[in-house]
PDB file of C-alpha atoms in Angstrom:
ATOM      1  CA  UNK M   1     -80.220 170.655  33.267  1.00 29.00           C
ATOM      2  CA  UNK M   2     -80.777 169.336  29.622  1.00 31.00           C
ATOM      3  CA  UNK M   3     -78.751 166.286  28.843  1.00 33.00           C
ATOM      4  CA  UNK M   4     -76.634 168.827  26.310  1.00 33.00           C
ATOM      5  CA  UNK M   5     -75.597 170.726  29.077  1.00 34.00           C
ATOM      6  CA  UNK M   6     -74.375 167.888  31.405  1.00 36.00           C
ATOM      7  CA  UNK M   7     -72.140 166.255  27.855  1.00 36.00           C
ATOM      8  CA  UNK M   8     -70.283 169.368  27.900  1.00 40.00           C
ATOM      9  CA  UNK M   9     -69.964 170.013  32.075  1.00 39.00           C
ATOM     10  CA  UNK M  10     -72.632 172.288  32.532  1.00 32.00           C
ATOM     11  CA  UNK M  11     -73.963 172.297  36.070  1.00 34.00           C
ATOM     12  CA  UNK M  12     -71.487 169.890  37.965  1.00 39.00           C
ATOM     13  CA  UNK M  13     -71.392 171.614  41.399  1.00 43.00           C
ATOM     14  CA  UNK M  14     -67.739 172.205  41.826  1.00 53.00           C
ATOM     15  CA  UNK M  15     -68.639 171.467  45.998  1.00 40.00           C
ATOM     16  CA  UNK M  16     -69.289 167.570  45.000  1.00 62.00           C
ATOM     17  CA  UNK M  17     -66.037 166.964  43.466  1.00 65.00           C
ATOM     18  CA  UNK M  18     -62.863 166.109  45.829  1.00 88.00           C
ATOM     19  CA  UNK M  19     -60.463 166.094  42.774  1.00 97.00           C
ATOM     20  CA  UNK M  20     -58.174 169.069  41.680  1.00 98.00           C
ATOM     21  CA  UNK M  21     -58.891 171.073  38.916  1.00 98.00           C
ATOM     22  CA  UNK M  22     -56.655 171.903  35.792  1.00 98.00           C
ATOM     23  CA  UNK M  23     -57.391 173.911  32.920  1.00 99.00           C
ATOM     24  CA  UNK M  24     -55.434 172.949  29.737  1.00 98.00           C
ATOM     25  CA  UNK M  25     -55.202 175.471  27.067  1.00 98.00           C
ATOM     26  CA  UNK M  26     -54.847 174.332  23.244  1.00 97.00           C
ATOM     27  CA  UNK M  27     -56.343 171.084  23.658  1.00 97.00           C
ATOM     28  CA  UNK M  28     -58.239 170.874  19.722  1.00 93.00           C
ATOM     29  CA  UNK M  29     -57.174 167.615  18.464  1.00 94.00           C
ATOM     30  CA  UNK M  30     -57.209 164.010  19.769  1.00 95.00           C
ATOM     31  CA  UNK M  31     -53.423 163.509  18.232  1.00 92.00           C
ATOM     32  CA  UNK M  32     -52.061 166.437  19.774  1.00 95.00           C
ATOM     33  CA  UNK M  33     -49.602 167.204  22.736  1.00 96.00           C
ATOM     34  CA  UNK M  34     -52.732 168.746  24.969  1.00 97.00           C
ATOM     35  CA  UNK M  35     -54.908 165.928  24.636  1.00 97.00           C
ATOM     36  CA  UNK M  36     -52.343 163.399  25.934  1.00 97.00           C
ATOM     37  CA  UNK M  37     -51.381 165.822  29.028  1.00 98.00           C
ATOM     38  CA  UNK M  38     -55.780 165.814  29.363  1.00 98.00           C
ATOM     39  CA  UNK M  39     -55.899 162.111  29.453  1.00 98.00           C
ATOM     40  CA  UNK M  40     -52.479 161.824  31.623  1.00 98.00           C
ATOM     41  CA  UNK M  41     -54.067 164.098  34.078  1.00 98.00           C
ATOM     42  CA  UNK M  42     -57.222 163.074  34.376  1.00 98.00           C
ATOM     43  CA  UNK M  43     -56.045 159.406  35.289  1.00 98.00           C
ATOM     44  CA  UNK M  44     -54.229 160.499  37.904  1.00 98.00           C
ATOM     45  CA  UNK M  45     -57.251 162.110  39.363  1.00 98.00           C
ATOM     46  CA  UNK M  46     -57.844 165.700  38.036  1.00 98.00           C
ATOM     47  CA  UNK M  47     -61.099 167.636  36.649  1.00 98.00           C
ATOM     48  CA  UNK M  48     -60.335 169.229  33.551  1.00 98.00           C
ATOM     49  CA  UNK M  49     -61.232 172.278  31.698  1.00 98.00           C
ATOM     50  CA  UNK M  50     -59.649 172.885  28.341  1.00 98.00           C
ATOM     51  CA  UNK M  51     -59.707 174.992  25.859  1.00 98.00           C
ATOM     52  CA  UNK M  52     -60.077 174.924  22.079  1.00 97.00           C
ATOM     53  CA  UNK M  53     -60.346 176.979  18.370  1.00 96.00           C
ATOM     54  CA  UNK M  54     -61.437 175.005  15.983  1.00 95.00           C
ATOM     55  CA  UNK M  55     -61.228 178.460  13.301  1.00 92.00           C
ATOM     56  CA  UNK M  56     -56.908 177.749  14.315  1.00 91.00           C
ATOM     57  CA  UNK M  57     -57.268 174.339  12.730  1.00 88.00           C
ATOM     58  CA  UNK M  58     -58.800 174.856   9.982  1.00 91.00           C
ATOM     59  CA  UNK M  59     -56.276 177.597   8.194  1.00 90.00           C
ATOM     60  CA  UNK M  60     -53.365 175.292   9.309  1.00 82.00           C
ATOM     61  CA  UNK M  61     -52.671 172.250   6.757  1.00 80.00           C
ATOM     62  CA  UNK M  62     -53.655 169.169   9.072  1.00 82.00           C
ATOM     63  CA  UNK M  63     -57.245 170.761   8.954  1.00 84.00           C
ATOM     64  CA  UNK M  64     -60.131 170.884  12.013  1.00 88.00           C
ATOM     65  CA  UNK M  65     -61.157 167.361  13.083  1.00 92.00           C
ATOM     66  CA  UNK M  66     -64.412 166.771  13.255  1.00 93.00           C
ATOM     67  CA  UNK M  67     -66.085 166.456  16.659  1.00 96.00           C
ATOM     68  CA  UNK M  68     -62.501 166.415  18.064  1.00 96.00           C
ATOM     69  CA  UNK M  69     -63.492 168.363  21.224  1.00 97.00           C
ATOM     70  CA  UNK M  70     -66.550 165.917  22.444  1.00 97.00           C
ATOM     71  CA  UNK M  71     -64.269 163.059  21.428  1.00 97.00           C
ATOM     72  CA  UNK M  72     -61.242 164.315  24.077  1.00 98.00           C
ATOM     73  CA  UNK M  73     -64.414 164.946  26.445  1.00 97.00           C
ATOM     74  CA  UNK M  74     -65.442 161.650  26.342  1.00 97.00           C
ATOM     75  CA  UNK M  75     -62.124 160.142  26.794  1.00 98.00           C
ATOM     76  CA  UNK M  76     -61.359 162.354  30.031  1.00 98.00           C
ATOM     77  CA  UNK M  77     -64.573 161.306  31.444  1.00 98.00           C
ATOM     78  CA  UNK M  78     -64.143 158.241  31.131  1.00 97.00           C
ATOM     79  CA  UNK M  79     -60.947 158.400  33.165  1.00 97.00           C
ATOM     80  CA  UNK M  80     -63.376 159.678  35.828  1.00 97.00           C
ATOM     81  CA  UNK M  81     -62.568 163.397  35.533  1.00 98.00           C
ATOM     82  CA  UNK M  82     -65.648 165.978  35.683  1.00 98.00           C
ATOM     83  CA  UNK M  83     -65.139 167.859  32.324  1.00 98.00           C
ATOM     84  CA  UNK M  84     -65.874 171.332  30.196  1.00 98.00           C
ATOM     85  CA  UNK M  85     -64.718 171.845  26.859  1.00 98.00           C
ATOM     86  CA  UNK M  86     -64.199 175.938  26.269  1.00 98.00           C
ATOM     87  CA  UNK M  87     -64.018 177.293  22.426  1.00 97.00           C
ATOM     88  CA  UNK M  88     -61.760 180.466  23.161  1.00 97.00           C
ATOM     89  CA  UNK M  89     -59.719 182.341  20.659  1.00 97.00           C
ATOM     90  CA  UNK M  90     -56.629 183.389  22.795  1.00 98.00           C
ATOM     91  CA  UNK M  91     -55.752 186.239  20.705  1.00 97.00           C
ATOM     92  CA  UNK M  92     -58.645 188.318  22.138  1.00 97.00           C
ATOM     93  CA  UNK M  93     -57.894 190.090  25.198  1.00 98.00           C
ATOM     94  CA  UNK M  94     -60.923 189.087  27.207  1.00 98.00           C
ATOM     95  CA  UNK M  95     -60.678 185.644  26.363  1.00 98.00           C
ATOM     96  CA  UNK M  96     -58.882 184.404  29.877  1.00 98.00           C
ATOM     97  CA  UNK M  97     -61.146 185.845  32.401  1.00 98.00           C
ATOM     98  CA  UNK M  98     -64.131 184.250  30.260  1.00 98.00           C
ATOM     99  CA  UNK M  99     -62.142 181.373  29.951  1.00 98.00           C
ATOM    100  CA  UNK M 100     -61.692 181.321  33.735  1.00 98.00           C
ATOM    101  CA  UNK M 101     -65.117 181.984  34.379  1.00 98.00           C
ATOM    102  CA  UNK M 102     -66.653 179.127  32.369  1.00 98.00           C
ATOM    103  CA  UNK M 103     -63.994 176.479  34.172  1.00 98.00           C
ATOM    104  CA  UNK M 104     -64.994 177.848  38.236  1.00 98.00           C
ATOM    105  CA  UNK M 105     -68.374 178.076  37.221  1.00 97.00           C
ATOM    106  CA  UNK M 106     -68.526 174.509  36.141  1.00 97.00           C
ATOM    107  CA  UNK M 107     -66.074 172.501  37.894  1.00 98.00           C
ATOM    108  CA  UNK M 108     -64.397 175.043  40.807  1.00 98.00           C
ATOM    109  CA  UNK M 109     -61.317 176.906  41.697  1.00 98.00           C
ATOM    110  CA  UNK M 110     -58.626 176.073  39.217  1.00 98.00           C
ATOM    111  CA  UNK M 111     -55.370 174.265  40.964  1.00 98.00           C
ATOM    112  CA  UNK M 112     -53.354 174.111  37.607  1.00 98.00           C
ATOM    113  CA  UNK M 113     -52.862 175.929  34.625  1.00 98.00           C
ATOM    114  CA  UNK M 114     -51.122 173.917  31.863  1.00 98.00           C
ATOM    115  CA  UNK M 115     -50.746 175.969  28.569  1.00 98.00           C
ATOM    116  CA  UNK M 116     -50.519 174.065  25.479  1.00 98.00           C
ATOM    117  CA  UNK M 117     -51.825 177.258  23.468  1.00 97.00           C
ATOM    118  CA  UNK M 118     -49.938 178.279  20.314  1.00 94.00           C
ATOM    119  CA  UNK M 119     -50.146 180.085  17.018  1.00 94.00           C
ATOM    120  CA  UNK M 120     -48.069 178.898  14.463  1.00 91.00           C
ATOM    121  CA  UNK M 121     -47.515 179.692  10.997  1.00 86.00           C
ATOM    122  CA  UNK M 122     -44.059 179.145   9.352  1.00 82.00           C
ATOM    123  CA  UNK M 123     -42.407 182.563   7.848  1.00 90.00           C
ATOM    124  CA  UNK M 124     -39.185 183.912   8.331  1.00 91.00           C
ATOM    125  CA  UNK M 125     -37.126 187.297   8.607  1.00 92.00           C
ATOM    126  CA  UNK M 126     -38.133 188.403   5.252  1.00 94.00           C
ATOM    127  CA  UNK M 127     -41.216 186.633   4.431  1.00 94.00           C
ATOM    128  CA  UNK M 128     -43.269 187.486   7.857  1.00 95.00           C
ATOM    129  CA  UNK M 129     -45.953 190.353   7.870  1.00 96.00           C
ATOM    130  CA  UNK M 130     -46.913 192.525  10.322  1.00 97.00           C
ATOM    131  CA  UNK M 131     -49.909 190.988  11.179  1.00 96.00           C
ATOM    132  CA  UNK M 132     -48.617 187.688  11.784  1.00 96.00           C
ATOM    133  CA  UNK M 133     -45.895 188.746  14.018  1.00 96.00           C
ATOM    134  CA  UNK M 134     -48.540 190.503  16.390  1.00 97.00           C
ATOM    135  CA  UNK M 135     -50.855 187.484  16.401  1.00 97.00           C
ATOM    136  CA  UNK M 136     -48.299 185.120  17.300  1.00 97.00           C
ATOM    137  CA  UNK M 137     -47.211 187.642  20.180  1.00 98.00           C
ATOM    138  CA  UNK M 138     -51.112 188.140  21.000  1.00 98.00           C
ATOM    139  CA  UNK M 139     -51.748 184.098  21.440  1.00 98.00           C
ATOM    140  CA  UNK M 140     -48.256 182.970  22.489  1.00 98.00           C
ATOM    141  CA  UNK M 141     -47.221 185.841  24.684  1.00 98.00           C
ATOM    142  CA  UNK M 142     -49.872 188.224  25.441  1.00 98.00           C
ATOM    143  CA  UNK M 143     -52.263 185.446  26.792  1.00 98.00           C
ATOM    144  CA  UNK M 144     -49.818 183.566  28.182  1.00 98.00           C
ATOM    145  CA  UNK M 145     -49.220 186.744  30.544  1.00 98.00           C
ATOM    146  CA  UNK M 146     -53.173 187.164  30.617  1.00 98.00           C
ATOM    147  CA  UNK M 147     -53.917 183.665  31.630  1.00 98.00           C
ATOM    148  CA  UNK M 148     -51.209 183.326  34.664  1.00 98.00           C
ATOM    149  CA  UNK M 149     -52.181 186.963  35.734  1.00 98.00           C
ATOM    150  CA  UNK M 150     -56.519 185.265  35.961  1.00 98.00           C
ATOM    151  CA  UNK M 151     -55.001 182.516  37.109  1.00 98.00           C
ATOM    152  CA  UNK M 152     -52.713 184.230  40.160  1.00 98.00           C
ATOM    153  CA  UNK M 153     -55.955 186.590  41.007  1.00 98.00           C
ATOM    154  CA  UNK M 154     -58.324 183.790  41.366  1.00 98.00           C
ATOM    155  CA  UNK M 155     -55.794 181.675  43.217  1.00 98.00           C
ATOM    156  CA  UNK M 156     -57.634 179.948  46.773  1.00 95.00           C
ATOM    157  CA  UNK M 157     -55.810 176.794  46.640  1.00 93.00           C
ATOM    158  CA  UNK M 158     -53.371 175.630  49.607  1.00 93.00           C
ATOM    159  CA  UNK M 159     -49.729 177.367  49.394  1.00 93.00           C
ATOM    160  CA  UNK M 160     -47.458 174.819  47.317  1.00 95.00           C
ATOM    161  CA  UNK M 161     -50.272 173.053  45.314  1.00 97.00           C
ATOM    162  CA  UNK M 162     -50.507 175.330  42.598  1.00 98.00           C
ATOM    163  CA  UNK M 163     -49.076 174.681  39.259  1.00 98.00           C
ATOM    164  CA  UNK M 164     -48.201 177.044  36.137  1.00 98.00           C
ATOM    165  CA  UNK M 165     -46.479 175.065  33.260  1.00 98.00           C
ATOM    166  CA  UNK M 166     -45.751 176.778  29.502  1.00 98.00           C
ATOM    167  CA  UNK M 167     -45.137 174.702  26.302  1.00 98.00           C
ATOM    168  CA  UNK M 168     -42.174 176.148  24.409  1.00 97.00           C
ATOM    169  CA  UNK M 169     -40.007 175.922  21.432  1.00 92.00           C
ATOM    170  CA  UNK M 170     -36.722 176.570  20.471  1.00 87.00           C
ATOM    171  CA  UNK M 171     -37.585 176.382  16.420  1.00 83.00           C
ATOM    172  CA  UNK M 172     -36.557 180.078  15.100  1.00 81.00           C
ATOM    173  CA  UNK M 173     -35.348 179.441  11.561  1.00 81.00           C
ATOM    174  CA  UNK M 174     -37.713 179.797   9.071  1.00 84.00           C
ATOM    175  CA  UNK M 175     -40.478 180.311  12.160  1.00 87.00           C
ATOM    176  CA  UNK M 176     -39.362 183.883  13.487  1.00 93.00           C
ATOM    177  CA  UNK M 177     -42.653 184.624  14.838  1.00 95.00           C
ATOM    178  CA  UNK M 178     -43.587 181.403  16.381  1.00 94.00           C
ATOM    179  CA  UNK M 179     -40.102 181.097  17.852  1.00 94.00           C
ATOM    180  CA  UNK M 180     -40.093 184.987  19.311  1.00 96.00           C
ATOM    181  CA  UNK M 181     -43.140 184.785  20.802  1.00 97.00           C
ATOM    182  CA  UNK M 182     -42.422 181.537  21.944  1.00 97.00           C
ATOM    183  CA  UNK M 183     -39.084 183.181  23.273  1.00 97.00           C
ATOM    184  CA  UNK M 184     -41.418 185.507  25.797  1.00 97.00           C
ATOM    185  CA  UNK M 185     -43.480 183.063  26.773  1.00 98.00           C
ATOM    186  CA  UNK M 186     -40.139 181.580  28.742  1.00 97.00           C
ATOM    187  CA  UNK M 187     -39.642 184.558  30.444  1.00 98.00           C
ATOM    188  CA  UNK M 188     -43.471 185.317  31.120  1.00 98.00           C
ATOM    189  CA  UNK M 189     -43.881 182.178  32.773  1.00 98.00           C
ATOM    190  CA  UNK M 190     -40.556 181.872  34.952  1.00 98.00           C
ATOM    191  CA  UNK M 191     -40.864 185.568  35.766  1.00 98.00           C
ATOM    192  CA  UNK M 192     -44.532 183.701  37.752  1.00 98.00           C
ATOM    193  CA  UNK M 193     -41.825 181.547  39.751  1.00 98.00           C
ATOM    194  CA  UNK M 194     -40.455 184.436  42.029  1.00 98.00           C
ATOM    195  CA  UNK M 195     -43.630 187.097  41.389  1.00 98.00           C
ATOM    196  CA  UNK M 196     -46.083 184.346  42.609  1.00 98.00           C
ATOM    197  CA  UNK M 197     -43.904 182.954  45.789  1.00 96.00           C
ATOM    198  CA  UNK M 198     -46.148 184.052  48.172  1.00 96.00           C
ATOM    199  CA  UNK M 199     -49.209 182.130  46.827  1.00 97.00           C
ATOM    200  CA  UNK M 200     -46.554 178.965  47.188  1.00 96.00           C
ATOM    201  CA  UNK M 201     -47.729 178.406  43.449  1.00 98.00           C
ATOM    202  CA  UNK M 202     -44.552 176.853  40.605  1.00 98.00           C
ATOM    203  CA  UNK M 203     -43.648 177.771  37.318  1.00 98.00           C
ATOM    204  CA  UNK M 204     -41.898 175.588  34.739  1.00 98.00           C
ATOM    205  CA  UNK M 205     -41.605 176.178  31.408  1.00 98.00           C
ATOM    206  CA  UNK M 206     -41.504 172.310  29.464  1.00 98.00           C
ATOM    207  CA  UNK M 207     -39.725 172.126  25.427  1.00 95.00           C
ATOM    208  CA  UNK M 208     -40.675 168.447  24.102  1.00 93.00           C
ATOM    209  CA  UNK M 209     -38.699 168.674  21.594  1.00 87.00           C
ATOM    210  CA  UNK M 210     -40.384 167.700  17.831  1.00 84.00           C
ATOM    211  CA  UNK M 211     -43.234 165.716  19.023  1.00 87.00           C
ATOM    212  CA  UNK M 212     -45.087 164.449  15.734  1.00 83.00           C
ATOM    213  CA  UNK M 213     -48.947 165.056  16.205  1.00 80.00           C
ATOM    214  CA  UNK M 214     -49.692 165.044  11.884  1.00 71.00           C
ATOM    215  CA  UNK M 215     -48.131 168.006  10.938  1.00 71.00           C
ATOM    216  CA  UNK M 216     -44.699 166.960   9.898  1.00 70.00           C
ATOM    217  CA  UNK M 217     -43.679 165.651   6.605  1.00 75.00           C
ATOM    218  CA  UNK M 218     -41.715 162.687   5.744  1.00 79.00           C
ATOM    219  CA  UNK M 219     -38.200 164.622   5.744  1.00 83.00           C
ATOM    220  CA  UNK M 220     -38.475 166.337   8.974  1.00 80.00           C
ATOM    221  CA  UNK M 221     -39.747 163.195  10.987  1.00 78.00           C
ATOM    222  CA  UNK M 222     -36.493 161.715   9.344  1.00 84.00           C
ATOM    223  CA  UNK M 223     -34.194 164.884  10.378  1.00 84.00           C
ATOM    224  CA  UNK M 224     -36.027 164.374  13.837  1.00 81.00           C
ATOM    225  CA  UNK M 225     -35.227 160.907  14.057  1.00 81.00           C
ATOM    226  CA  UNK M 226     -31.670 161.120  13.093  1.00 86.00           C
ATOM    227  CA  UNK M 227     -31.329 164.095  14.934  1.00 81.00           C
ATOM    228  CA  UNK M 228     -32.346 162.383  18.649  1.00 82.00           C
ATOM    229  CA  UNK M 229     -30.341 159.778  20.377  1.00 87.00           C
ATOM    230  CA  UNK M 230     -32.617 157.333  21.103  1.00 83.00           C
ATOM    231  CA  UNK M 231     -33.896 157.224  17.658  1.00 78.00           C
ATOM    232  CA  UNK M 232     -37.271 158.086  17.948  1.00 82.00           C
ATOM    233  CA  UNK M 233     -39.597 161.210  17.636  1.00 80.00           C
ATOM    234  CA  UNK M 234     -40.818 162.087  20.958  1.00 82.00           C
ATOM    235  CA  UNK M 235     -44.658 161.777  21.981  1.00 91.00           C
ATOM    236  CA  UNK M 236     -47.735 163.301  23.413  1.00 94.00           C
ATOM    237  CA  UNK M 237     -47.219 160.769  26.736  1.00 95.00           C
ATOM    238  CA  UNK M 238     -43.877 161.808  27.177  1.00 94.00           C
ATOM    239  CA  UNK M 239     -44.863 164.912  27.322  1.00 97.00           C
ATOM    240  CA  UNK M 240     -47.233 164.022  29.534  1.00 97.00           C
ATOM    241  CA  UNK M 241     -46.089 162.131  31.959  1.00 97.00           C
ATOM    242  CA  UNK M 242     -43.477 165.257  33.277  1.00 98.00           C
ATOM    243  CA  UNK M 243     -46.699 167.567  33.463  1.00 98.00           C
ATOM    244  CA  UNK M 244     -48.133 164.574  35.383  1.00 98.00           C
ATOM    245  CA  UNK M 245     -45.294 164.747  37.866  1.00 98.00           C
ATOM    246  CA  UNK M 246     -44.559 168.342  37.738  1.00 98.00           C
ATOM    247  CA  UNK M 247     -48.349 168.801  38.733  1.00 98.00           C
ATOM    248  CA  UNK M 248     -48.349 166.057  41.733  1.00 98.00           C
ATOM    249  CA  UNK M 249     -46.901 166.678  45.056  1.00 97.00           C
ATOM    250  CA  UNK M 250     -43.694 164.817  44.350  1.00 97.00           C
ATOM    251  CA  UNK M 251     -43.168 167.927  41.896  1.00 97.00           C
ATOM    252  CA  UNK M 252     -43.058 170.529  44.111  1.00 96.00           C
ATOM    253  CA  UNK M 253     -39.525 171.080  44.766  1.00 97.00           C
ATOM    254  CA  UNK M 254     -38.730 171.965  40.836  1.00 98.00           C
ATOM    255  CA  UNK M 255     -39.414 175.259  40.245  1.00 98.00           C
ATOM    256  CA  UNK M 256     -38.534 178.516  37.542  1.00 98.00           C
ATOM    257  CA  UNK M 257     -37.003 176.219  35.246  1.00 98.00           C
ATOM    258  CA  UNK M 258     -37.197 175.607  31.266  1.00 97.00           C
ATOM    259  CA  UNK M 259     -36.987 171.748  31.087  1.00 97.00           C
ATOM    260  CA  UNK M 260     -35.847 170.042  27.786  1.00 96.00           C
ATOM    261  CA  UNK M 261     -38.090 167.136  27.429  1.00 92.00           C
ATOM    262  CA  UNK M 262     -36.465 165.773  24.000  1.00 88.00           C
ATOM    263  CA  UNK M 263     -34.609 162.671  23.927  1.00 87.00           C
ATOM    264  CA  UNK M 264     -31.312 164.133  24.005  1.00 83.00           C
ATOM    265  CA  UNK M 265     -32.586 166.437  20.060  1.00 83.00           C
ATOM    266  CA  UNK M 266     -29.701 168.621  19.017  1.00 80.00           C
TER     267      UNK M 266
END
């Protein structure tokens, strides 16, 4: 094994490793919501497979970050987590059993699927085009459907330890695709609640609310602000410490539900 492979999780025997396994989709930048659910799970004593597209990044205005992926890599590992970092664009239909494979190959039978995955490009009734309303339904629906369906296939773990949980939005205005698509990705993922009951696996469905990770501008992290209770935009940690819990054994119990994880936004 070169030293190339074992940087990016190549060749850890999945047999030597007592901790769970999670695979995180969307996690392509060290400021963003996916990273901080990475980090927050890999403290608390997960292995962690994610999955990035650096080509997203680049045609949305906060740009690709350099090296982001090895960075988050680094940082997970050095919570003690074994690690693989998976470039996957979602909108292809083969991309979750590939995705899959990669993360059993290299770290073992996934106990968690936390999808993080979006497309996102602001239009609205009049101004969308055809072929951004099917990509946002290809990544944000689509393989949200294809990625439980792997995931509930491949399923060995022990009945109640499994854990589905979607990243959603309510934001339709101006954002007709995103929000749509968003809209099925609800029903996707709590339809997993009572289709996947007999693999004792959950299904939650988290909004965070407006969670500032570089893309907003100065006026809607005001409107945000003003807009929340408490004052404050929310974060990537507080996103990531209800994964954390949703994901341990204490989170069991709450099941098929969309959670608003926002401060109290209206």
């Amino acid at each position: 094994m070169t030293a190339e492979q074992d940087q990016a999780g190549y060749g850890h025997d999945p047999s030597d490793s007592g901790r769970p396994v999670a695979l995180l989709t969307g996690v392509g930048r060290t400021a963003g919501i996916g990273a901080g659910i990475a980090g927050q799970l890999a403290a608390s004593g997960w292995d962690i497979a994610f999955t990035y597209w650096t080509r997203y990044d680049e045609r949305m205005a906060w740009g690709a970050e350099p090296g982001a992926a090895e960075a988050i890599r680094k940082s997970l590992a050095e919570r003690g987590a074994a690690t693989v970092a998976i470039e996957a664009d979602l909108a292809g239909t083969d991309a979750p059993a590939r995705i899959f494979d990669a993360a059993q190959h290299r770290l073992g039978g996934v106990t968690a699927l936390v999808m993080c995955h979006c497309e996102s490009a602001g239009s609205g009734l009049l101004d969308t085009t055809v072929d951004s309303f099917d990509r946002h339904f290809a990544v944000n629906a689509r393989a949200t459907w294809l990625l439980i369906r792997e995931y509930a296939q491949r399923f060995r773990g022990t009945p109640g330890a499994g854990r589905i949980i979607s990243l959603t939005s309510d934001h339709t205005v101006g954002n007709l695709p995103y929000g749509a698509s968003k809209g099925a990705l609800d029903r996707i993922t709590l339809a997993a609640a009572r289709e996947l009951a007999h693999l004792g696996i959950t299904a939650n469905v988290i909004n965070p609310g407006p969670v500032d990770t570089g893309w907003m501008s100065d006026a809607v992290r005001a409107s945000g602000v003003r807009q929340t209770p408490l004052a404050r935009l929310g974060t990537p940690q507080d996103t990531a410490n209800l994964v954390e819990f949703l994901c341990s054994p204490r989170g069991q119990w709450i099941n098929g539900q969309l959670l608003m994880s926002n401060g109290g936004f209206a």
